[in-house]
mmCIF file of C-alpha atoms and ligand atoms in Angstrom:
data_model
loop_
_atom_site.group_PDB
_atom_site.id
_atom_site.type_symbol
_atom_site.label_atom_id
_atom_site.label_comp_id
_atom_site.label_asym_id
_atom_site.label_seq_id
_atom_site.Cartn_x
_atom_site.Cartn_y
_atom_site.Cartn_z
ATOM 1 C CA GLU A 26 203.370 -105.129 102.906
ATOM 2 C CA PHE A 27 199.643 -105.202 102.136
ATOM 3 C CA GLN A 28 197.919 -108.576 102.092
ATOM 4 C CA LEU A 29 194.285 -109.561 101.922
ATOM 5 C CA SER A 30 193.509 -112.822 103.639
ATOM 6 C CA SER A 31 192.206 -115.498 101.301
ATOM 7 C CA SER A 32 188.882 -115.546 103.145
ATOM 8 C CA LEU A 33 188.337 -111.867 102.282
ATOM 9 C CA LEU A 34 189.169 -112.413 98.629
ATOM 10 C CA ARG A 35 187.050 -115.517 98.263
ATOM 11 C CA LYS A 36 183.407 -115.057 97.473
ATOM 12 C CA GLU A 37 180.989 -116.017 100.201
ATOM 13 C CA VAL A 38 180.919 -119.798 100.595
ATOM 14 C CA GLU A 39 177.563 -121.546 100.529
ATOM 15 C CA GLN A 40 176.216 -122.878 103.815
ATOM 16 C CA THR A 41 173.298 -125.121 104.702
ATOM 17 C CA TYR A 42 171.419 -125.821 107.894
ATOM 18 C CA ILE A 43 171.199 -129.546 108.669
ATOM 19 C CA MET A 44 169.270 -130.786 111.670
ATOM 20 C CA ILE A 45 168.972 -134.287 113.101
ATOM 21 C CA LYS A 46 165.361 -134.421 114.264
ATOM 22 C CA PRO A 47 164.310 -135.883 117.650
ATOM 23 C CA ASP A 48 163.697 -139.365 116.180
ATOM 24 C CA GLY A 49 167.238 -139.446 114.810
ATOM 25 C CA VAL A 50 168.636 -138.515 118.221
ATOM 26 C CA GLN A 51 166.417 -141.021 120.088
ATOM 27 C CA ARG A 52 167.272 -143.811 117.641
ATOM 28 C CA GLY A 53 170.998 -143.347 118.107
ATOM 29 C CA LEU A 54 171.630 -142.153 114.547
ATOM 30 C CA VAL A 55 173.570 -138.970 115.382
ATOM 31 C CA GLY A 56 177.025 -140.373 114.573
ATOM 32 C CA GLU A 57 175.805 -142.155 111.448
ATOM 33 C CA ILE A 58 174.159 -139.017 110.038
ATOM 34 C CA ILE A 59 177.043 -136.660 110.851
ATOM 35 C CA SER A 60 179.419 -139.188 109.239
ATOM 36 C CA ARG A 61 177.667 -138.948 105.897
ATOM 37 C CA PHE A 62 178.336 -135.211 105.606
ATOM 38 C CA GLU A 63 181.855 -135.522 107.061
ATOM 39 C CA LYS A 64 182.824 -138.287 104.638
ATOM 40 C CA LYS A 65 181.433 -136.377 101.654
ATOM 41 C CA GLY A 66 183.941 -133.612 102.382
ATOM 42 C CA PHE A 67 181.871 -130.670 103.567
ATOM 43 C CA LEU A 68 183.136 -128.420 106.343
ATOM 44 C CA LEU A 69 181.357 -128.471 109.706
ATOM 45 C CA LYS A 70 181.010 -124.883 110.941
ATOM 46 C CA GLY A 71 178.490 -125.270 113.776
ATOM 47 C CA LEU A 72 177.199 -128.133 115.938
ATOM 48 C CA LYS A 73 175.031 -128.348 119.041
ATOM 49 C CA LEU A 74 172.487 -130.528 120.838
ATOM 50 C CA PHE A 75 169.462 -128.355 121.493
ATOM 51 C CA GLN A 76 165.941 -128.550 122.879
ATOM 52 C CA CYS A 77 163.906 -126.481 120.449
ATOM 53 C CA PRO A 78 161.251 -124.128 121.856
ATOM 54 C CA LYS A 79 157.858 -124.122 120.162
ATOM 55 C CA ASP A 80 158.129 -120.583 118.749
ATOM 56 C CA LEU A 81 161.418 -121.401 117.009
ATOM 57 C CA ALA A 82 159.937 -124.570 115.454
ATOM 58 C CA GLN A 83 156.976 -122.495 114.231
ATOM 59 C CA GLU A 84 159.269 -119.837 112.756
ATOM 60 C CA HIS A 85 161.497 -122.445 111.083
ATOM 61 C CA TYR A 86 158.507 -124.161 109.438
ATOM 62 C CA LYS A 87 156.396 -121.003 108.906
ATOM 63 C CA ASP A 88 155.858 -121.740 105.192
ATOM 64 C CA LEU A 89 153.975 -124.914 106.209
ATOM 65 C CA LYS A 90 151.704 -123.323 108.815
ATOM 66 C CA GLU A 91 148.519 -123.790 106.760
ATOM 67 C CA ARG A 92 149.189 -127.504 106.210
ATOM 68 C CA PRO A 93 147.070 -130.029 108.147
ATOM 69 C CA PHE A 94 150.173 -131.756 109.581
ATOM 70 C CA PHE A 95 151.646 -128.499 110.951
ATOM 71 C CA PRO A 96 150.619 -128.988 114.631
ATOM 72 C CA ASN A 97 151.973 -132.554 114.601
ATOM 73 C CA LEU A 98 155.175 -131.328 112.946
ATOM 74 C CA ILE A 99 155.725 -128.750 115.699
ATOM 75 C CA ASP A 100 155.039 -131.362 118.415
ATOM 76 C CA TYR A 101 157.482 -133.743 116.716
ATOM 77 C CA ILE A 102 160.320 -131.228 116.345
ATOM 78 C CA THR A 103 159.941 -130.063 119.971
ATOM 79 C CA SER A 104 159.481 -133.592 121.406
ATOM 80 C CA GLY A 105 163.169 -134.022 122.324
ATOM 81 C CA PRO A 106 166.607 -132.638 121.592
ATOM 82 C CA VAL A 107 167.731 -132.043 118.018
ATOM 83 C CA VAL A 108 171.268 -131.752 116.655
ATOM 84 C CA CYS A 109 171.776 -128.435 114.857
ATOM 85 C CA MET A 110 174.534 -128.176 112.263
ATOM 86 C CA ALA A 111 175.900 -125.651 109.809
ATOM 87 C CA TRP A 112 177.814 -127.202 106.895
ATOM 88 C CA GLU A 113 179.803 -125.287 104.296
ATOM 89 C CA GLY A 114 181.057 -125.904 100.785
ATOM 90 C CA ASP A 115 180.413 -125.174 97.129
ATOM 91 C CA GLY A 116 177.036 -126.616 96.205
ATOM 92 C CA VAL A 117 176.434 -127.872 99.744
ATOM 93 C CA VAL A 118 172.699 -127.033 99.772
ATOM 94 C CA ALA A 119 171.698 -129.184 96.780
ATOM 95 C CA SER A 120 174.248 -131.877 97.554
ATOM 96 C CA ALA A 121 173.015 -132.233 101.146
ATOM 97 C CA ARG A 122 169.443 -132.572 99.853
ATOM 98 C CA LYS A 123 170.652 -135.447 97.654
ATOM 99 C CA LEU A 124 172.449 -137.110 100.552
ATOM 100 C CA ILE A 125 169.260 -136.736 102.635
ATOM 101 C CA GLY A 126 166.852 -138.093 99.996
ATOM 102 C CA ALA A 127 163.166 -137.532 99.286
ATOM 103 C CA THR A 128 160.824 -136.153 101.977
ATOM 104 C CA ASN A 129 158.915 -139.452 102.066
ATOM 105 C CA PRO A 130 161.460 -142.078 103.174
ATOM 106 C CA LEU A 131 159.619 -144.806 101.245
ATOM 107 C CA GLN A 132 160.385 -142.836 98.082
ATOM 108 C CA ALA A 133 163.943 -141.955 99.089
ATOM 109 C CA GLU A 134 166.631 -143.870 97.178
ATOM 110 C CA PRO A 135 168.700 -146.485 99.004
ATOM 111 C CA GLY A 136 172.025 -144.892 99.869
ATOM 112 C CA THR A 137 170.370 -141.695 101.062
ATOM 113 C CA ILE A 138 169.923 -141.002 104.770
ATOM 114 C CA ARG A 139 166.126 -141.219 104.651
ATOM 115 C CA GLY A 140 166.236 -144.130 102.166
ATOM 116 C CA ASP A 141 168.475 -146.129 104.483
ATOM 117 C CA LEU A 142 167.270 -145.081 107.923
ATOM 118 C CA ALA A 143 163.588 -144.055 107.922
ATOM 119 C CA VAL A 144 160.130 -145.205 106.816
ATOM 120 C CA GLN A 145 157.648 -142.357 107.349
ATOM 121 C CA THR A 146 157.419 -138.705 106.261
ATOM 122 C CA GLY A 147 156.418 -137.691 109.784
ATOM 123 C CA ARG A 148 159.588 -139.336 111.187
ATOM 124 C CA ASN A 149 162.149 -138.655 108.498
ATOM 125 C CA VAL A 150 165.128 -138.130 110.869
ATOM 126 C CA VAL A 151 166.809 -135.143 109.253
ATOM 127 C CA HIS A 152 166.253 -131.658 107.838
ATOM 128 C CA GLY A 153 168.243 -129.843 105.160
ATOM 129 C CA SER A 154 167.734 -126.302 103.827
ATOM 130 C CA ASP A 155 166.141 -126.161 100.359
ATOM 131 C CA SER A 156 168.025 -123.107 98.987
ATOM 132 C CA PRO A 157 171.152 -121.079 99.794
ATOM 133 C CA ASP A 158 168.931 -118.206 100.993
ATOM 134 C CA ASN A 159 167.070 -120.536 103.347
ATOM 135 C CA GLY A 160 170.431 -121.947 104.457
ATOM 136 C CA LYS A 161 171.419 -118.462 105.599
ATOM 137 C CA ARG A 162 168.021 -117.769 107.131
ATOM 138 C CA GLU A 163 167.926 -121.042 109.075
ATOM 139 C CA ILE A 164 171.528 -120.839 110.333
ATOM 140 C CA GLY A 165 170.620 -117.344 111.573
ATOM 141 C CA LEU A 166 167.550 -118.722 113.330
ATOM 142 C CA TRP A 167 169.193 -121.696 115.049
ATOM 143 C CA PHE A 168 172.655 -120.336 115.871
ATOM 144 C CA LYS A 169 173.670 -117.283 117.864
ATOM 145 C CA GLU A 170 176.529 -115.032 116.883
ATOM 146 C CA GLY A 171 179.795 -116.665 117.978
ATOM 147 C CA GLU A 172 178.455 -120.212 117.830
ATOM 148 C CA LEU A 173 179.918 -120.857 114.373
ATOM 149 C CA ALA A 174 183.604 -121.783 114.227
ATOM 150 C CA GLN A 175 185.985 -120.016 111.854
ATOM 151 C CA TRP A 176 188.336 -122.697 110.645
ATOM 152 C CA GLU A 177 189.712 -124.471 107.603
ATOM 153 C CA SER A 178 190.201 -128.216 107.411
ATOM 154 C CA VAL A 179 193.659 -129.585 106.524
ATOM 155 C CA GLN A 180 191.750 -131.854 104.120
ATOM 156 C CA THR A 181 190.614 -128.939 101.943
ATOM 157 C CA PRO A 182 193.563 -129.069 99.471
ATOM 158 C CA TRP A 183 192.886 -132.803 99.083
ATOM 159 C CA LEU A 184 189.222 -132.162 98.278
ATOM 160 C CA ILE A 185 189.345 -129.048 96.095
ATOM 161 C CA GLU A 186 191.999 -128.342 93.436
HETATM 162 P P1 ADP B 184 161.730 -131.529 103.373
HETATM 163 O O1 ADP B 184 162.000 -131.712 104.856
HETATM 164 O O2 ADP B 184 162.135 -132.759 102.580
HETATM 165 O O3 ADP B 184 162.292 -130.253 102.825
HETATM 166 P P2 ADP B 184 159.053 -130.266 103.351
HETATM 167 O O4 ADP B 184 159.714 -128.936 103.410
HETATM 168 O O5 ADP B 184 158.000 -130.508 102.336
HETATM 169 O O6 ADP B 184 160.139 -131.457 103.194
HETATM 170 O O7 ADP B 184 158.390 -130.587 104.770
HETATM 171 C C1 ADP B 184 159.083 -130.292 105.947
HETATM 172 C C2 ADP B 184 158.865 -131.400 106.927
HETATM 173 O O8 ADP B 184 157.485 -131.446 107.300
HETATM 174 C C3 ADP B 184 159.168 -132.808 106.421
HETATM 175 O O9 ADP B 184 160.538 -133.137 106.465
HETATM 176 C C4 ADP B 184 158.347 -133.653 107.362
HETATM 177 O O10 ADP B 184 158.997 -133.777 108.641
HETATM 178 C C5 ADP B 184 157.107 -132.790 107.549
HETATM 179 N N1 ADP B 184 156.060 -133.165 106.583
HETATM 180 C C6 ADP B 184 155.962 -132.802 105.288
HETATM 181 N N2 ADP B 184 154.891 -133.361 104.711
HETATM 182 C C7 ADP B 184 154.279 -134.107 105.660
HETATM 183 C C8 ADP B 184 153.139 -134.935 105.698
HETATM 184 N N3 ADP B 184 152.355 -135.113 104.624
HETATM 185 N N4 ADP B 184 152.821 -135.556 106.869
HETATM 186 C C9 ADP B 184 153.577 -135.384 107.961
HETATM 187 N N5 ADP B 184 154.687 -134.613 107.995
HETATM 188 C C10 ADP B 184 155.038 -133.982 106.867
#
């Protein structure tokens, strides 16, 4: 009997790279921030605490390398451990950006992570990919092959009809 597994039949599921920045780790916000994505119903596919080397920070933020704040940004991201995460689900990239809120925490709506937990753009506690293509690119940058888990949550049928 010939059967294709559902994961082969399904089209590729969207993934986003979410990172708790060093200020979020130092301020004890790791559990709080992870909770927001967990409670929303996205699927956690990768998770690690990681001290980011300078060259990786520069590669991750390469589109900003001409900006005046770039050197400070690289110092900030490499100033302590970050929490790297890959989250999966339909529409996860845009939805995670909404959960995170505006880049400037003073402009971020209450209820968002930055709106509730941060005050300055240069210390805005969390990163989220800005497009599905960047989600793929960034997960590829921050995770090695084999670091992502292949699993399905028992909650899935209670989240998606
Ligand atoms: P986002 O993280 O919301 O996608 P950007 O891609 O514009 O925002 O910027 C990436 C990160 O660079 C920001 O999250 C912030 O940490 C930093 N950054 C952006 N603009 C500034 C700024 N004017 N001053 C200091 N840091 C900044």
